[in-house]
């Protein structure tokens, strides 16, 4: 069975930064600015709206339904740790 990463904790760190903790213990602060393109992500460019994120379905989600796949976030976190 393939490992499915899920976000178990998320903490706002300023700007578009969120510190994520995954179910395998990986922790990293990720800059979400790179994903803020397209109609569904437009409201997130307002930092006060960006801060309204919550965890749902194992990933970071916003009230308008925007989210980033947990696999994408996990891959980014691991690449930042390797750098």
Coordinates of C-alpha atoms in Angstrom, one line a residue:
X1 CA 0.0 0.0 0.0
X2 CA 1.4 3.4 -1.0
X3 CA 1.9 6.0 1.7
X4 CA -0.6 8.8 1.6
X5 CA 0.7 11.9 3.3
X6 CA -1.7 14.0 5.3
X7 CA -1.3 17.3 7.0
X8 CA -2.0 16.9 10.7
X9 CA -1.0 20.4 11.9
X10 CA -0.7 23.8 10.2
X11 CA 0.6 27.0 11.8
X12 CA 0.5 30.5 10.2
X13 CA 4.0 32.0 9.9
X14 CA 3.3 35.4 8.2
X15 CA 2.8 36.4 4.6
X16 CA 2.0 33.3 2.7
X17 CA 4.0 31.0 4.9
X18 CA 2.5 28.1 6.7
X19 CA 4.4 25.6 8.9
X20 CA 3.1 22.1 8.1
X21 CA 3.4 18.9 10.0
X22 CA 2.6 15.6 8.2
X23 CA 1.6 12.2 9.5
X24 CA 5.1 10.8 8.9
X25 CA 6.7 13.5 11.1
X26 CA 8.0 15.7 8.2
X27 CA 7.8 19.4 9.3
X28 CA 8.5 22.4 7.1
X29 CA 7.4 26.0 6.5
X30 CA 6.1 26.3 3.0
X31 CA 5.6 29.5 1.0
X32 CA 2.2 29.2 -0.7
X33 CA 2.7 32.3 -2.9
X34 CA 3.8 30.0 -5.8
X35 CA 0.3 28.5 -6.0
X36 CA -1.8 31.7 -5.8
X37 CA -2.7 31.8 -9.5
X38 CA -6.1 31.2 -11.2
X39 CA -9.6 32.2 -10.2
X40 CA -10.0 29.9 -7.2
X41 CA -6.8 31.2 -5.6
X42 CA -7.4 34.9 -6.3
X43 CA -9.1 35.6 -2.9
X44 CA -6.0 34.1 -1.2
X45 CA -3.8 36.9 -2.4
X46 CA -5.5 39.0 0.4
X47 CA -3.4 38.0 3.4
X48 CA -6.3 38.4 5.8
X49 CA -8.3 35.8 3.7
X50 CA -5.2 33.6 3.3
X51 CA -5.0 33.3 7.1
X52 CA -8.5 31.8 7.2
X53 CA -7.1 28.3 6.2
X54 CA -8.1 25.2 8.1
X55 CA -7.4 21.5 7.8
X56 CA -9.9 19.3 5.9
X57 CA -9.3 16.0 4.1
X58 CA -5.7 15.9 5.2
X59 CA -4.7 19.2 3.6
X60 CA -4.8 22.9 4.0
X61 CA -8.2 24.3 2.7
X62 CA -9.8 27.8 2.5
X63 CA -13.5 28.8 2.9
X64 CA -13.9 29.2 -0.9
X65 CA -12.9 25.5 -1.5
X66 CA -9.3 26.2 -2.6
X67 CA -6.8 23.6 -1.5
X68 CA -3.4 22.1 -2.4
X69 CA -3.1 18.4 -2.7
X70 CA -1.3 17.0 0.4
X71 CA 1.0 15.0 -1.8
X72 CA 2.2 18.2 -3.5
X73 CA 2.8 19.9 -0.1
X74 CA 4.6 16.8 1.2
X75 CA 6.8 16.7 -1.9
X76 CA 7.6 20.4 -1.4
X77 CA 8.4 20.0 2.3
X78 CA 10.8 17.1 1.5
X79 CA 12.5 19.0 -1.3
X80 CA 13.1 22.0 1.1
X81 CA 14.6 19.7 3.7
X82 CA 17.0 18.2 1.1
X83 CA 18.2 21.7 0.0

